[in-house]
Short mmCIF file of C-alpha atoms in Angstrom, two decimals:
data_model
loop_
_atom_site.label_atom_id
_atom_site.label_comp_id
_atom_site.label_asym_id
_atom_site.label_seq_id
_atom_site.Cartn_x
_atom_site.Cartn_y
_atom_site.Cartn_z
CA UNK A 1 115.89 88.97 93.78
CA UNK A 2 117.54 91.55 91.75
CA UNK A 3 119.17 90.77 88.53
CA UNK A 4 121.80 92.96 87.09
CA UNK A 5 122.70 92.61 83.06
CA UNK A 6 125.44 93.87 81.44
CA UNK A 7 126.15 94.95 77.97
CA UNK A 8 129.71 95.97 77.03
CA UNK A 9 128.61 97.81 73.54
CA UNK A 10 124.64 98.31 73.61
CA UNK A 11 122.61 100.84 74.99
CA UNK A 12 119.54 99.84 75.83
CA UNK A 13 117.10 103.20 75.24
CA UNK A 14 119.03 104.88 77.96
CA UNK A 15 120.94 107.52 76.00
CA UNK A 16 124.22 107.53 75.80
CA UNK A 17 126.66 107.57 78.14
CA UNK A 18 130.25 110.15 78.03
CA UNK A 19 133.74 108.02 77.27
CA UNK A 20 135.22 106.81 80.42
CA UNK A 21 139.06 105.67 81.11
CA UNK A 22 140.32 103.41 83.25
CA UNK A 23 143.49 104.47 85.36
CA UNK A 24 145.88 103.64 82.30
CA UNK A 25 144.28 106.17 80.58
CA UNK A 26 142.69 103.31 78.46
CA UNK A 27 139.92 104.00 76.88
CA UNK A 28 136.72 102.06 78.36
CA UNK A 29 133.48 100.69 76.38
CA UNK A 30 130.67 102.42 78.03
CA UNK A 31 128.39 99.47 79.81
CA UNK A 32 124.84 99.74 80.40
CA UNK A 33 122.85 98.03 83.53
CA UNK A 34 119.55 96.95 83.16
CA UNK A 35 117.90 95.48 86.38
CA UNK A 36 115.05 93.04 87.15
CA UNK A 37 113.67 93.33 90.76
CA UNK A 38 111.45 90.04 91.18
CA UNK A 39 109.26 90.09 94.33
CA UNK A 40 106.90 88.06 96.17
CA UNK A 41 103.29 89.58 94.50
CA UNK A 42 101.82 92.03 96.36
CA UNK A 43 98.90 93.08 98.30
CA UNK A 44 96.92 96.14 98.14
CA UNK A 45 95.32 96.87 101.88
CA UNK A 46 93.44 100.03 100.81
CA UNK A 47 92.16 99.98 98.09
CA UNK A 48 88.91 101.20 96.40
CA UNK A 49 86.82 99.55 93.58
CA UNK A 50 82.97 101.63 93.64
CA UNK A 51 80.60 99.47 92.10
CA UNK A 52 78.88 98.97 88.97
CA UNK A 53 80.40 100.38 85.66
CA UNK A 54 83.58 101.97 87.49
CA UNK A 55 84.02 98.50 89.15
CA UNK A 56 84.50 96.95 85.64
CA UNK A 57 86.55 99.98 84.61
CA UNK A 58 89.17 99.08 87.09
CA UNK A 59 89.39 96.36 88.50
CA UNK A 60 91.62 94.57 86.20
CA UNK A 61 94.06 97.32 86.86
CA UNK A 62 94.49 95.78 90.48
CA UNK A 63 93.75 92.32 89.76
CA UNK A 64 96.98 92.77 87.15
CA UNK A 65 99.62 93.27 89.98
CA UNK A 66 98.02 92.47 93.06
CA UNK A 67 96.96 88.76 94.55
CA UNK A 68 94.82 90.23 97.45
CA UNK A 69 93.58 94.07 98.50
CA UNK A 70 91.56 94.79 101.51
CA UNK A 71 88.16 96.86 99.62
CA UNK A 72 87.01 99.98 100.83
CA UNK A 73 83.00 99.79 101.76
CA UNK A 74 82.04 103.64 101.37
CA UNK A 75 79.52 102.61 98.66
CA UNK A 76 75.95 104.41 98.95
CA UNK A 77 74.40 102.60 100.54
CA UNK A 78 77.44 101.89 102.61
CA UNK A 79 78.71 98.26 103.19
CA UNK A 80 77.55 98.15 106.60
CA UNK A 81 76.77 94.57 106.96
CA UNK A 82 78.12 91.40 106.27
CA UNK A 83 75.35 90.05 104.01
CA UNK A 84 75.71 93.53 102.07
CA UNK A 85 79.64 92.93 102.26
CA UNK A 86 78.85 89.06 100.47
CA UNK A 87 76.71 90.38 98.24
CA UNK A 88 79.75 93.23 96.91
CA UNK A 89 82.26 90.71 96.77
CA UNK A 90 80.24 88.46 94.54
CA UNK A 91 79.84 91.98 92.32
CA UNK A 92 83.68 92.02 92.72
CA UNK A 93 84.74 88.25 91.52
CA UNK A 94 81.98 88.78 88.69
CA UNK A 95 83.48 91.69 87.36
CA UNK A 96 86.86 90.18 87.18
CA UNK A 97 88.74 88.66 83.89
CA UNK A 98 89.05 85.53 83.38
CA UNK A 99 91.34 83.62 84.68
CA UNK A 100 92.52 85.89 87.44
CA UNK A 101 93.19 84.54 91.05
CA UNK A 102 92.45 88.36 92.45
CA UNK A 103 91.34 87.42 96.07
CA UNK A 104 89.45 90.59 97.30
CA UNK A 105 89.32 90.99 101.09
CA UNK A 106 86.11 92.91 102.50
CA UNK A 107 85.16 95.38 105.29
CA UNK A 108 82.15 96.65 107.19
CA UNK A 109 81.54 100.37 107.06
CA UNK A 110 81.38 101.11 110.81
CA UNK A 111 78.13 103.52 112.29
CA UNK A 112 76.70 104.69 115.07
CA UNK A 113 74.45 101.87 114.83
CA UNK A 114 77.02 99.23 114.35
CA UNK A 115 75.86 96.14 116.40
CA UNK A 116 78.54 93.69 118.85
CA UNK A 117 76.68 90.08 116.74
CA UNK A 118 77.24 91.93 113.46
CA UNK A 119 81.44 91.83 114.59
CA UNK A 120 80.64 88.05 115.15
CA UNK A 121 78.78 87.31 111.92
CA UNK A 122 81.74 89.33 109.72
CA UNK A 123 84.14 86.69 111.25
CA UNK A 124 82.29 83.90 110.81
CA UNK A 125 81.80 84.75 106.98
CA UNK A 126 85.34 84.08 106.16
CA UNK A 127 85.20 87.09 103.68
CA UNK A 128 85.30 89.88 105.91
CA UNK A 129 88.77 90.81 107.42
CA UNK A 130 88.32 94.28 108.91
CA UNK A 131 85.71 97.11 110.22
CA UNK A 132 86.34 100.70 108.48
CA UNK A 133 86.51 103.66 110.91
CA UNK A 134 85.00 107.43 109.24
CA UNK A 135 84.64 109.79 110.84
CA UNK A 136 81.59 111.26 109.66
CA UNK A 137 82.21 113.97 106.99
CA UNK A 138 85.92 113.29 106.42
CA UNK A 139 85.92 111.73 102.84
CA UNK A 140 84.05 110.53 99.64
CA UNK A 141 80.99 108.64 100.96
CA UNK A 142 81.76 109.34 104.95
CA UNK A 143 78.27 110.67 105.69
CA UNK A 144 77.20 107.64 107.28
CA UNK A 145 79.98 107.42 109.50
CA UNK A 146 80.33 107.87 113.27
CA UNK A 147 79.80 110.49 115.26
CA UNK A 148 80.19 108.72 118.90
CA UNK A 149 83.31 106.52 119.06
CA UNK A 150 83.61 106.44 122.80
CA UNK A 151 80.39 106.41 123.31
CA UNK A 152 78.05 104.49 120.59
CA UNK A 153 80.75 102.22 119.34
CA UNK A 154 82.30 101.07 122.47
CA UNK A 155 80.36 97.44 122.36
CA UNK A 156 81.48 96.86 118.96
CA UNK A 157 85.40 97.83 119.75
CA UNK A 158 85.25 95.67 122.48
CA UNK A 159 83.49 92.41 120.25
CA UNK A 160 86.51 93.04 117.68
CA UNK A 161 89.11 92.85 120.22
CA UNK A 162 87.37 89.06 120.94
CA UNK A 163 87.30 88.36 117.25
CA UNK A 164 90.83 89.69 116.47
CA UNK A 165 88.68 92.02 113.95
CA UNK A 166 91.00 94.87 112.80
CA UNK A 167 90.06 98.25 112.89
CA UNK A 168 90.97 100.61 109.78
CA UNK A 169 91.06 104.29 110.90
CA UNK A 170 90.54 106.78 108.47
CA UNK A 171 92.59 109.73 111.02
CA UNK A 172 91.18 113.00 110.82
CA UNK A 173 88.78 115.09 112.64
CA UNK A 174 86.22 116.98 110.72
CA UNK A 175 85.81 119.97 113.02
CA UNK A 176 85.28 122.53 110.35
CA UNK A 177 87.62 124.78 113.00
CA UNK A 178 90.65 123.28 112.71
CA UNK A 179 92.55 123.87 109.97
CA UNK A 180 92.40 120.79 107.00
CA UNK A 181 96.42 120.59 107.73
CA UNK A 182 96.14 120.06 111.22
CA UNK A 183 93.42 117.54 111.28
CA UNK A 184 95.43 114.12 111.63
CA UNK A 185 97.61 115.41 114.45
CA UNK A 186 94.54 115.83 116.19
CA UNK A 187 92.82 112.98 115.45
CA UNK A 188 96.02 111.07 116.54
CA UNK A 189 96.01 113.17 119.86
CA UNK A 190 92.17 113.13 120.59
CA UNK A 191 91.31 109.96 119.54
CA UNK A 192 93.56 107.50 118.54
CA UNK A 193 95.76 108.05 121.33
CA UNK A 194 92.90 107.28 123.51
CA UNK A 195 91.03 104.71 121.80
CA UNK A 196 94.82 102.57 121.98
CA UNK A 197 95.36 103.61 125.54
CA UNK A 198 91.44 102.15 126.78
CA UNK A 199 91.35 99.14 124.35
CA UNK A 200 95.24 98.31 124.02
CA UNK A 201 94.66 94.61 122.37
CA UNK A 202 92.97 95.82 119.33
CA UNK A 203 94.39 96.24 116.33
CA UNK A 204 94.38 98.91 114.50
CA UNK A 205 95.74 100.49 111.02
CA UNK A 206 96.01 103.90 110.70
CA UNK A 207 95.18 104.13 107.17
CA UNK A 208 97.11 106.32 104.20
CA UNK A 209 99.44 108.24 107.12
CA UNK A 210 100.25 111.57 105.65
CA UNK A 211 102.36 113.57 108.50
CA UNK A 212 105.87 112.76 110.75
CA UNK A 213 103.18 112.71 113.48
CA UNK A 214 101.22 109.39 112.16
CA UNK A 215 104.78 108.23 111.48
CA UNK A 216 106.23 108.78 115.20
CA UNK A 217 103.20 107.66 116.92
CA UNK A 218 102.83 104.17 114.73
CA UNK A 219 106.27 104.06 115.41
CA UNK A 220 106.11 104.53 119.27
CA UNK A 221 103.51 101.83 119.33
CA UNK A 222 104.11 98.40 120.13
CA UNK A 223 104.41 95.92 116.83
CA UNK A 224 101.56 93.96 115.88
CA UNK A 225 99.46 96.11 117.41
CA UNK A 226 99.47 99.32 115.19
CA UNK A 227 100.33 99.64 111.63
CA UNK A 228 99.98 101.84 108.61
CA UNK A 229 99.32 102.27 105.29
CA UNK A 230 101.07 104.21 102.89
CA UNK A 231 100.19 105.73 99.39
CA UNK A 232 102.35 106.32 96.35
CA UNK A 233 101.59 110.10 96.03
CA UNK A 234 101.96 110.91 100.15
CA UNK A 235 105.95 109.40 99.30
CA UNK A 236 105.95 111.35 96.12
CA UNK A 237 104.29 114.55 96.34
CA UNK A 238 104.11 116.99 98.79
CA UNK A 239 101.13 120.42 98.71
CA UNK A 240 103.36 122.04 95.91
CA UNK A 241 101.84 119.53 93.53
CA UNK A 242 97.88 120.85 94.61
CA UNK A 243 99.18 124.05 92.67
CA UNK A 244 102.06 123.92 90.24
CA UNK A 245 100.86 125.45 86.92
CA UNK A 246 97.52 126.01 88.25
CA UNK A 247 94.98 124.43 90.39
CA UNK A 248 95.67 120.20 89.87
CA UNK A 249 92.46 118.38 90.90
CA UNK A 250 93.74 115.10 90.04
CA UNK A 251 96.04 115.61 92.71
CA UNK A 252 93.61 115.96 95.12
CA UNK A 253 93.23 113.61 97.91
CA UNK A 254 92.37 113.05 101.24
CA UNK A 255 93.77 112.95 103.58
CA UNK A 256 95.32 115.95 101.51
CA UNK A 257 98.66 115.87 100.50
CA UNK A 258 101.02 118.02 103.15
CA UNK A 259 104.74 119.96 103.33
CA UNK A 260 107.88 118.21 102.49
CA UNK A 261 109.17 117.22 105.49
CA UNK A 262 106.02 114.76 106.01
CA UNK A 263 107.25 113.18 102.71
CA UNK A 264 110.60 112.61 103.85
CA UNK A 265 109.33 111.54 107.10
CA UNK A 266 106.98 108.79 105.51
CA UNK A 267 109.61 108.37 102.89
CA UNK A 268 112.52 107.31 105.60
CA UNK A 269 110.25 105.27 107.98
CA UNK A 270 109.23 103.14 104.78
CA UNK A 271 112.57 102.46 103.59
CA UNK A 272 114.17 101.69 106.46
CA UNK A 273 112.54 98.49 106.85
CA UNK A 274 110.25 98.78 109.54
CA UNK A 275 107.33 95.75 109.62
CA UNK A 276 105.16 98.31 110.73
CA UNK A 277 104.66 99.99 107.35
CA UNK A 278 102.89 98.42 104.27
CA UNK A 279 101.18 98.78 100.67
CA UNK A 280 97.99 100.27 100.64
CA UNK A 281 97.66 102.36 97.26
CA UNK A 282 94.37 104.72 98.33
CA UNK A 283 93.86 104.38 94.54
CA UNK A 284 89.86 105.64 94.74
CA UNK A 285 88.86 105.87 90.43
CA UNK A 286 86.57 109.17 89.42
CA UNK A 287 85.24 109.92 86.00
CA UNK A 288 87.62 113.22 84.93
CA UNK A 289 84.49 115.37 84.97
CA UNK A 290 84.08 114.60 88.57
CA UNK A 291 87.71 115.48 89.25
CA UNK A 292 87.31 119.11 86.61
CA UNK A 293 84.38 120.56 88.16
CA UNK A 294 83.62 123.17 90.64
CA UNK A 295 83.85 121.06 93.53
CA UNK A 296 85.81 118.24 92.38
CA UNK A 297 85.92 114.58 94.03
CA UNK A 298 88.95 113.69 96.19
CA UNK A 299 90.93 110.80 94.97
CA UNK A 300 93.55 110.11 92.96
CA UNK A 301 93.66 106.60 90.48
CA UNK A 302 97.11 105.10 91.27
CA UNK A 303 96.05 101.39 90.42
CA UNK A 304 97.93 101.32 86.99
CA UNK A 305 100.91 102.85 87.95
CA UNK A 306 101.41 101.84 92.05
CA UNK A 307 104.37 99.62 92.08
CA UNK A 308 106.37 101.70 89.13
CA UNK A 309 105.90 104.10 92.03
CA UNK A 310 106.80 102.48 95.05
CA UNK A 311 109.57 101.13 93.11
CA UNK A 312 110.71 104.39 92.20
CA UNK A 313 111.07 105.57 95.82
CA UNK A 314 112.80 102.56 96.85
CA UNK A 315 115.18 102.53 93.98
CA UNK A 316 115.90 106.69 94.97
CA UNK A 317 116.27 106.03 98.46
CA UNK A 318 118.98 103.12 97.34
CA UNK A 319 116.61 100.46 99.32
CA UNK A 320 115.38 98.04 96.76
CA UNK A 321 116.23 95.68 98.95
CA UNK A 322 113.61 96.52 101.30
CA UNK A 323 110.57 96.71 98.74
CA UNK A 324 110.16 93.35 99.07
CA UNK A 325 109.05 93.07 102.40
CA UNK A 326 107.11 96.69 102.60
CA UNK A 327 105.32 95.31 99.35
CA UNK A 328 104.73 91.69 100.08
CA UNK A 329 105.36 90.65 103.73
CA UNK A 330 104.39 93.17 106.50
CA UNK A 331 100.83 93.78 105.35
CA UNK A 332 100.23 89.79 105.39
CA UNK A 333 101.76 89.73 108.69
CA UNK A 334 100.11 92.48 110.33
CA UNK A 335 96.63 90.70 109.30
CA UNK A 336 97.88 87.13 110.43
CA UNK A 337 97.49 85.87 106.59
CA UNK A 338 99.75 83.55 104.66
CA UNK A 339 101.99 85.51 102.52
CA UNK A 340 101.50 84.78 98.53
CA UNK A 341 103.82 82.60 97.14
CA UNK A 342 103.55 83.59 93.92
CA UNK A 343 106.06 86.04 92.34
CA UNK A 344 106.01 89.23 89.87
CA UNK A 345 109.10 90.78 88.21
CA UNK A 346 109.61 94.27 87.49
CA UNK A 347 111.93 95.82 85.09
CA UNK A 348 114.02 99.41 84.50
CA UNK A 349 112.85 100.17 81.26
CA UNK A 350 111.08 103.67 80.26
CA UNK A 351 107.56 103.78 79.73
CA UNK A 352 104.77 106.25 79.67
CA UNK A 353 101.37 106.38 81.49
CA UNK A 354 98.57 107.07 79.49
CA UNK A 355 97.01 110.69 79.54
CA UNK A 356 93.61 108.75 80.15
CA UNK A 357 92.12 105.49 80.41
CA UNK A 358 88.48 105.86 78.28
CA UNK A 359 85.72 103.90 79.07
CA UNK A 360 81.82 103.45 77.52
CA UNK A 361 80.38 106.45 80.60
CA UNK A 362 84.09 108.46 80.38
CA UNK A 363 87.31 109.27 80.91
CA UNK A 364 89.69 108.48 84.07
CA UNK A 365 92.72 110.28 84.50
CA UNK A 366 95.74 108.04 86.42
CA UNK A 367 98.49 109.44 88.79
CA UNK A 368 101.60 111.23 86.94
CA UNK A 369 99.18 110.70 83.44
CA UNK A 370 101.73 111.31 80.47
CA UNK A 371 104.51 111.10 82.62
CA UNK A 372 107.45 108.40 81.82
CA UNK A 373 108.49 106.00 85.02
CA UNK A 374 111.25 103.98 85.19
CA UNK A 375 109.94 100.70 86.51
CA UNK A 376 107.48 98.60 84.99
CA UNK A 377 106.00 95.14 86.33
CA UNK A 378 106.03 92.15 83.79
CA UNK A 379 102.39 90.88 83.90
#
């Protein structure tokens, strides 16, 4: 629901605005619109938390705006199993404020060694709601990840399309050959293409889609079947922002960010209302001196500031009326889960993100840090 107020004579931290006329040449009070979007609360479905101190650190940020997020299980050790998958959780709901109805959804970290009765186990659980697919080397933590999809893995794609387990595909190859750019075309041509074509009942999510390739092919597939994920900085930043002013490392992410016209691909295929595209944030939290080093950490902290963002690409793409759903309903769908019924309201009113948030073992730096948004939610 979107709520428009109108002031004839007050300006409302705006600036002001130039004398306008009506067609009498009658001079007209200058009016000032202030809008209230309120949506169904969201979900997060990608979203990572680490563990221990960094867990605390940020957590609330999420459990502030969100009502459920599917959590990321590239801990070391990984979280590979479903007793290992309990055990984070209860980390997770201890680590929580009070008071907060934060539901986090887990996933199994899925190897080489992954067994069929550990699919079976997950969905018995009732905590576990999908099986993450790395390919091994691609991203923070992926060491552990497989090496023989086709091959190794085959039992355990074929126990999730029983269980109606969903798999999460992280889509890139790590062939150090091809070039970084390049590397989720290919996966989507070398494996996911195949993988959907041999087990066509199971569901997958092609996670954090950075390129008008993981946008055609989601979109060529059938619904229900496929989704996607998408990230505030792959609909608001394209490579230019890995180098403006010098090298940014707090832009870094991967997948890595990629040329325009992927943005305004990804941009156009989530505002035009598509169920197949929903939340998932990527936000993945490093202490700064693990970002401003000589080999910094990939990941950018988006938590705080995720649904000024998406907000701010609806509102620029005039499709506010579509956050709603991209937000709130086609990421419950896609999983077969209720969708929340309780609400959140975000307003247009300027506010800045902090240039860090400082904890007791550092510093973390947020997306657009120091920048001022537009939209903010009303917690």
């Amino acid at each position: 629901m979107i709520k428009t107020l109108v002031s004839p004579c007050s300006v409302y931290g705006f600036g002001s605005q130039k004398p306008k006329f009506d067609r009498s040449c009658t001079k007209v009070k200058p009016r000032v619109v202030r809008m209230e979007l309120t949506i169904t609360q969201p979900d997060d479905w990608h979203l990572h938390l680490r563990d221990s101190d960094l867990l605390h650190a940020v957590v609330p940020h999420s459990a502030s705006h969100f009502k459920r997020a599917i959590v990321m299980p590239n801990l070391k050790p990984p979280v590979a199993t479903t007793a290992a998958a309990i055990t984070y959780r209860e980390s997770i709901m201890k680590a929580l404020p009070s008071g907060t109805s934060f539901d986090p959804l887990m996933t199994l970290y899925l190897t080489d060694k992954t067994q069929p009765d550990e699919i079976k186990l997950a969905r018995e659980s009732g905590v576990v709601y999908a099986v993450k697919l790395y390919p091994a080397g691609a991203t923070t933590n992926s060491q552990d990840g497989v090496t023989d999809l086709f091959g190794k893995c085959l039992p355990v794609l074929e126990e999730m399309v029983k269980q109606n387990m969903p798999l999460l595909v992280h889509g890139e190859v790590t062939d150090p050959s091809i070039d970084v750019f390049d590397r989720e075309k290919i996966f989507i041509e070398t494996v996911l293409q195949p993988l959907i074509q041999r087990l066509p009942q199971l569901k997958v999510v092609m996670e954090h889609i950075t390129t008008m390739d993981a946008v055609n092919f989601v979109e060529s597939c059938k619904e229900g079947s496929v989704g996607a994920t998408v990230t505030p900085q792959h609909l608001l930043l394209n490579r230019n922002a890995l180098f403006q002013g010098g090298l940014q490392p707090h832009n870094y992410c991967l997948p890595v960010l990629k040329r325009e016209i992927h943005r305004e691909a990804i941009v156009k295929a989530v505002t035009s209302g598509s169920k197949k595209f929903f939340l998932g944030t990527d936000s993945a939290p490093h202490e700064r001196t693990r970002k401003e080093t000589s080999c910094g950490c990939a990941g950018i902290y988006s938590a705080p500031v995720a649904l000024s963002l998406y907000a701010k690409v609806f509102d620029e793409a005039g499709a506010l009326d579509k956050l709603e759903a991209f937000t709130s309903f086609n990421g419950p769908d896609f999983y077969g889960l209720p969708r929340n019924s309780s609400k959140i309201t975000l307003k247009k009113s300027p506010w800045k993100v902090p240039d860090v948030f400082s904890f007791s073992f550092g510093e973390i730096v947020p997306m657009f840090a120091g920048e001022t948004l537009q939209w903010q939610p009303l917690n």
